[in-house]
Each structure stands twice: as C-alpha cells, then as structure tokens.
Amino acid sequence: MSLPKPEPSEAKRIALVATAQAGDPSFMTSLARGLAVLGAFTSHSRVLTGAELARETGLSRAAVQRCLHTLELLGYVAAEGRGYALRPRVLGLGHAYLTSASLARIAQPVLDEVRDQLKESCSLGVLDDDELLYVARAEISRIMSISLHPGSRLPAYCTSMGRVLLAERPLAEQREYLRKHPRAQLTERTCIDAERLLDILAKVRKDGFSLVDQELEPGLRSLAVPIRNQVGELVAAINVGTQAARISARQLVSVALPSLRAAAEKLRLQVP
C-alpha cells in the first residue's frame, strides 16, 4: 500500500496559491510571497538562510531576498549570522485574533480554575486545517520539550484534544483525514494504524473523553473532553496534561475527568 502524499507546508501552500493566482489582477502576489516567507519559520527552524527559505517556499532566491528586505525594514525579521530570524513584532499578526476570540476570553478563567484545582496544565483547543490549534492555556509548569502556547499547533491524531474533536466527525470524514495526513511514529506508543485509530475515535465518541498515554511525547499523559455550546454543537476541547511518573492513567481519569466535565459544562452555559 502506498503512503499518502504529504501535505505541503504552510509556506509552500501559500506560494502555490500565489503562483496559481498570478493572472488575477486583484490578487497581491507580493503580499502572498511575503506571507509564505514568514510561514517558513518554525520552532524547529528559527534561523534560515535565503537559500533555505527559497527551498522551503518554492520561490526564487531573488523573490525571497526582496521579501526579506521588506520584512526586515518593517521589523518582522532580522539578520542573524548567515541567515534571518523572526522578530517579536511578528507576534502581533496573530495576537489580535487570539485576544479577540470570544471563546479564548471566556475560557481563560475556567482553565485557570482547573489548573489551580488539579495542579496540572490545562488547555483549550480547536481544529484548524486538520491540526490541533491551541487557543488558550493555563500552565503550571513545563512538562514537555515542545513549547506550548496559544497559537501552537500539534497533530490531531495523537493528541487527546485532537482525538476528541476528530471523534465528532462522520466516519467518512475521519477516513479522509487519515488518508490525507501521514502519521509519524513520535514515540514507541504512538498509534499510526488507520483502522486502529478509527476504533479509538469510536471509543472516544462513546465514552465522551480521550486519554492519550505517551503517544505525543514520552512521559506525557493527557486527558480531554469536548466543549459544546448551548445548542449542543461541538466548539472546542479542553484537556489537562501531566507527567506519567506522577499519576497513572487510571488515576488521571478518576481525578481529572470530573473537573474537566464540570469545566466543559460551565463553558457550555457561557458559549453562544
């Protein structure tokens, strides 16, 4: 069986759209190219050279250099060694959405309450382009090597919130998601088998919660439940994450599930 073709990175996706719309007089190709260059920077590639950015975006080196020159003058990137790195100003591009999103505003006090009650980090997430997007977080301590904050993205198939959100989709959409998205074996426990994942999603939907035990990162357990609005529509998920050495999977469900469900009910009454 052939593996599904990997989805293009965000940078290449933007660059491809820019190329496809080159004949549209209303489409600003230069703006799209600049966004593609910004999208090429990730937590794993903090400093990139012009050649690396050209390779990542699919743009010519000349186009990349023009974008970098403009972004540097505007304060979004800065030269660092032989390459370029993002400047803090770039955070403002996403900050307006995250701070104005009503769900994040409503949820933050509830997340803080769960964190203080359980003494564990608590997060709120939604699906965006088939990835888990963190929109709010109350952190007790860093337990992951992956830095998490509002705006962070993680694979949906191996995260507790991602599975809660995927579980609500019709079976055909779940199969399409698994067909489109390659699944990496992030730890020895990570489930990547499509049929097994479908069974897991069915159980999550039946149980109303998802427990992920060291599939995203060794030593990390997380538990998530869905958040619905006042008419019962799924709008997000809420989770807690803990160190596996601190609490067993069974204890985590016993201790944290009531608090998460109470938080989800509190949010249900506030979310329109």
Coordinates of N, CA and C in Angstrom, one line a residue, residues 86-201:
L86 N 12.9 35.5 13.0 CA 11.7 36.4 13.2 C 12.0 37.3 14.4
R87 N 11.4 38.5 14.3 CA 11.5 39.5 15.4 C 10.2 39.4 16.2
P88 N 10.1 39.8 17.5 CA 8.9 39.8 18.3 C 7.7 40.5 17.7
R89 N 8.0 41.4 16.8 CA 6.8 42.2 16.2 C 5.9 41.2 15.5
V90 N 6.4 40.1 15.0 CA 5.6 39.2 14.2 C 4.4 38.6 15.1
L91 N 4.6 38.6 16.4 CA 3.6 38.0 17.3 C 2.3 38.8 17.2
G92 N 2.4 40.1 16.8 CA 1.2 40.9 16.7 C 0.3 40.5 15.6
L93 N 0.8 39.8 14.6 CA 0.0 39.4 13.5 C -1.1 38.4 13.9
G94 N -0.8 37.6 14.9 CA -1.8 36.6 15.4 C -2.4 37.0 16.7
H95 N -1.8 38.0 17.4 CA -2.3 38.3 18.7 C -3.7 38.9 18.7
A96 N -4.0 39.7 17.6 CA -5.3 40.3 17.6 C -6.4 39.3 17.5
Y97 N -6.2 38.2 16.8 CA -7.2 37.2 16.7 C -7.4 36.4 18.0
L98 N -6.2 36.1 18.6 CA -6.3 35.3 19.8 C -6.8 36.0 21.0
T99 N -6.6 37.3 21.1 CA -7.1 38.1 22.2 C -8.5 38.5 21.9
S100 N -9.0 38.6 20.7 CA -10.4 39.0 20.4 C -11.3 37.8 20.3
A101 N -10.8 36.6 20.2 CA -11.6 35.4 20.1 C -12.4 35.3 21.4
S102 N -13.8 35.3 21.3 CA -14.6 35.2 22.5 C -14.4 34.0 23.3
L103 N -14.2 32.8 22.6 CA -14.0 31.6 23.2 C -12.8 31.6 24.1
A104 N -11.7 32.1 23.6 CA -10.5 32.2 24.4 C -10.7 33.1 25.7
R105 N -11.4 34.2 25.5 CA -11.6 35.1 26.6 C -12.5 34.5 27.7
I106 N -13.5 33.8 27.2 CA -14.4 33.2 28.2 C -13.7 32.0 28.9
A107 N -12.9 31.3 28.1 CA -12.3 30.0 28.7 C -11.2 30.3 29.7
Q108 N -10.5 31.4 29.5 CA -9.3 31.5 30.3 C -9.5 31.4 31.8
P109 N -10.5 32.1 32.4 CA -10.7 31.9 33.9 C -11.1 30.5 34.2
V110 N -11.8 29.8 33.4 CA -12.1 28.4 33.6 C -10.9 27.5 33.6
L111 N -10.0 27.7 32.6 CA -8.7 27.0 32.6 C -7.9 27.3 33.8
D112 N -7.8 28.5 34.2 CA -7.0 28.8 35.4 C -7.6 28.1 36.6
E113 N -8.9 28.0 36.7 CA -9.6 27.3 37.8 C -9.2 25.8 37.8
V114 N -9.2 25.2 36.7 CA -8.9 23.8 36.6 C -7.4 23.6 36.9
R115 N -6.6 24.4 36.4 CA -5.1 24.3 36.7 C -4.9 24.4 38.2
D116 N -5.5 25.4 38.8 CA -5.3 25.5 40.3 C -5.9 24.4 41.1
Q117 N -7.0 23.8 40.6 CA -7.6 22.7 41.3 C -6.8 21.4 41.2
L118 N -6.4 21.1 40.0 CA -5.7 19.9 39.7 C -4.2 20.0 39.8
K119 N -3.7 21.2 39.8 CA -2.2 21.5 39.8 C -1.6 20.9 38.6
E120 N -2.3 21.0 37.5 CA -1.8 20.5 36.2 C -2.1 21.5 35.1
S121 N -1.3 21.5 34.1 CA -1.5 22.5 33.0 C -2.8 22.1 32.3
C122 N -3.6 23.1 31.8 CA -4.9 23.0 31.2 C -4.9 23.8 30.0
S123 N -5.5 23.2 28.9 CA -5.5 23.9 27.6 C -6.9 23.8 26.9
L124 N -7.1 24.7 26.0 CA -8.3 24.7 25.2 C -7.8 24.7 23.7
G125 N -8.4 23.8 22.9 CA -8.0 23.7 21.5 C -9.2 23.5 20.5
V126 N -8.9 23.8 19.3 CA -9.9 23.6 18.2 C -9.1 23.0 17.0
L127 N -9.9 22.5 16.1 CA -9.3 22.0 14.8 C -9.2 23.1 13.8
D128 N -8.1 23.3 13.2 CA -7.9 24.3 12.2 C -7.0 23.7 11.1
D129 N -7.6 23.6 9.9 CA -6.9 22.9 8.8 C -6.4 21.5 9.2
D130 N -7.3 20.8 10.0 CA -7.0 19.4 10.4 C -5.9 19.3 11.4
E131 N -5.4 20.4 12.0 CA -4.4 20.4 13.0 C -5.1 20.9 14.3
L132 N -4.5 20.4 15.5 CA -5.0 20.9 16.7 C -4.3 22.3 17.0
L133 N -5.2 23.3 17.1 CA -4.7 24.7 17.4 C -5.0 25.1 18.8
Y134 N -4.0 25.4 19.6 CA -4.2 25.9 21.0 C -4.7 27.3 21.0
V135 N -5.8 27.6 21.6 CA -6.3 29.0 21.6 C -6.3 29.6 23.0
A136 N -6.1 28.8 24.0 CA -5.9 29.3 25.4 C -5.2 28.2 26.2
R137 N -4.5 28.7 27.3 CA -3.7 27.7 28.1 C -3.4 28.3 29.4
A138 N -3.5 27.5 30.5 CA -3.1 27.8 31.8 C -2.1 26.8 32.2
E139 N -0.9 27.3 32.4 CA 0.3 26.4 32.6 C 0.8 26.4 34.1
I140 N 1.0 25.2 34.6 CA 1.5 25.0 35.9 C 3.0 24.9 35.9
S141 N 3.5 24.2 34.9 CA 5.0 24.0 34.7 C 5.2 23.4 33.4
R142 N 6.4 23.5 32.9 CA 6.7 22.9 31.6 C 7.0 21.4 31.8
I143 N 6.2 20.6 31.2 CA 6.4 19.1 31.3 C 6.8 18.5 29.9
M144 N 6.8 19.4 28.9 CA 7.0 18.9 27.6 C 8.3 19.6 27.0
S145 N 9.0 18.9 26.1 CA 10.1 19.6 25.4 C 9.5 20.5 24.3
I146 N 8.3 20.2 23.9 CA 7.6 21.0 22.9 C 7.0 22.2 23.7
S147 N 7.3 23.4 23.3 CA 6.8 24.6 23.9 C 5.4 24.9 23.4
L148 N 4.4 24.9 24.4 CA 3.0 25.1 24.0 C 2.5 26.5 24.5
H149 N 1.7 27.1 23.7 CA 1.2 28.4 24.0 C 0.0 28.7 23.0
P150 N -0.8 29.7 23.3 CA -1.9 30.0 22.3 C -1.3 30.2 20.9
G151 N -1.8 29.5 19.9 CA -1.2 29.6 18.6 C -0.4 28.4 18.2
S152 N 0.0 27.6 19.2 CA 0.7 26.3 18.9 C -0.2 25.4 18.1
R153 N 0.5 24.6 17.3 CA -0.2 23.5 16.5 C 0.4 22.2 16.8
L154 N -0.4 21.1 16.9 CA 0.1 19.8 17.0 C -0.8 18.9 16.2
P155 N -0.3 17.7 15.8 CA -1.1 16.7 15.1 C -2.3 16.3 15.9
A156 N -3.4 16.2 15.2 CA -4.7 15.8 15.8 C -4.7 14.3 16.2
Y157 N -4.1 13.5 15.4 CA -4.3 12.0 15.6 C -3.7 11.5 16.8
C158 N -2.7 12.2 17.4 CA -2.0 11.6 18.6 C -2.1 12.5 19.8
T159 N -3.1 13.4 19.8 CA -3.3 14.3 21.0 C -4.7 14.1 21.5
S160 N -4.9 14.3 22.8 CA -6.2 14.0 23.4 C -7.3 14.9 22.9
M161 N -7.0 16.2 22.8 CA -8.0 17.2 22.3 C -8.2 16.9 20.8
G162 N -7.2 16.6 20.0 CA -7.4 16.3 18.6 C -8.3 15.1 18.4
R163 N -8.1 14.1 19.2 CA -9.0 12.9 19.1 C -10.4 13.2 19.5
V164 N -10.6 14.0 20.5 CA -12.0 14.4 20.9 C -12.7 15.1 19.8
L165 N -11.9 16.0 19.1 CA -12.5 16.8 18.0 C -12.7 15.9 16.8
L166 N -11.8 15.1 16.4 CA -11.9 14.2 15.3 C -13.1 13.2 15.5
A167 N -13.3 12.8 16.7 CA -14.3 11.7 17.0 C -15.7 12.2 16.7
E168 N -15.9 13.5 16.6 CA -17.3 14.0 16.3 C -17.5 14.0 14.8
R169 N -16.5 13.8 14.0 CA -16.7 13.8 12.6 C -17.4 12.5 12.1
P170 N -18.1 12.6 11.0 CA -18.6 11.4 10.4 C -17.5 10.4 10.0
L171 N -17.8 9.1 10.0 CA -16.8 8.1 9.7 C -16.0 8.4 8.3
A172 N -16.8 8.8 7.3 CA -16.2 9.1 6.0 C -15.2 10.2 6.1
E173 N -15.5 11.3 7.0 CA -14.5 12.4 7.1 C -13.3 11.9 7.9
Q174 N -13.5 11.0 8.9 CA -12.4 10.5 9.6 C -11.4 9.7 8.7
R175 N -12.0 8.9 7.9 CA -11.2 8.1 6.9 C -10.5 9.1 6.0
E176 N -11.1 10.1 5.5 CA -10.5 11.1 4.6 C -9.3 11.8 5.3
Y177 N -9.5 12.1 6.6 CA -8.4 12.8 7.3 C -7.2 11.8 7.4
L178 N -7.5 10.6 7.7 CA -6.4 9.6 7.9 C -5.7 9.3 6.5
R179 N -6.5 9.4 5.5 CA -5.9 9.2 4.1 C -5.0 10.3 3.7
K180 N -5.4 11.5 4.1 CA -4.6 12.7 3.6 C -3.4 13.0 4.5
H181 N -3.4 12.6 5.7 CA -2.3 13.0 6.6 C -1.4 11.9 7.0
P182 N -0.2 11.9 6.6 CA 0.8 10.9 7.1 C 0.9 11.0 8.6
R183 N 1.2 9.9 9.2 CA 1.3 9.9 10.7 C 2.6 9.4 11.1
A184 N 3.3 10.2 11.9 CA 4.7 9.9 12.3 C 4.6 9.1 13.6
Q185 N 5.6 8.2 13.8 CA 5.7 7.4 15.0 C 6.5 8.2 16.0
L186 N 5.9 9.1 16.7 CA 6.6 10.0 17.5 C 7.2 9.4 18.8
T187 N 6.5 8.3 19.3 CA 7.1 7.6 20.4 C 6.8 6.1 20.1
E188 N 7.3 5.2 20.9 CA 7.0 3.8 20.7 C 5.5 3.4 20.9
R189 N 4.8 4.3 21.6 CA 3.4 4.1 21.9 C 2.5 4.7 20.9
T190 N 3.0 5.6 20.0 CA 2.1 6.3 19.0 C 1.4 5.3 18.1
C191 N 0.1 5.5 18.1 CA -0.8 4.7 17.2 C -0.8 5.4 15.8
I192 N -0.4 4.7 14.8 CA -0.4 5.3 13.4 C -1.3 4.4 12.5
D193 N -1.7 3.3 12.9 CA -2.6 2.4 12.1 C -3.9 3.0 11.9
A194 N -4.4 3.2 10.7 CA -5.6 3.9 10.4 C -6.8 3.2 11.0
E195 N -6.9 1.9 10.8 CA -8.1 1.1 11.4 C -8.1 1.2 12.9
R196 N -7.0 1.0 13.5 CA -6.9 1.1 15.0 C -7.3 2.5 15.4
L197 N -6.9 3.6 14.7 CA -7.3 4.9 15.1 C -8.8 5.1 15.0
L198 N -9.4 4.5 13.9 CA -10.8 4.7 13.8 C -11.5 4.0 15.0
D199 N -11.0 2.9 15.4 CA -11.6 2.2 16.6 C -11.5 3.1 17.8
I200 N -10.3 3.7 18.0 CA -10.0 4.6 19.1 C -11.0 5.8 19.1
L201 N -11.2 6.4 17.9 CA -12.1 7.5 17.8 C -13.5 7.1 18.1

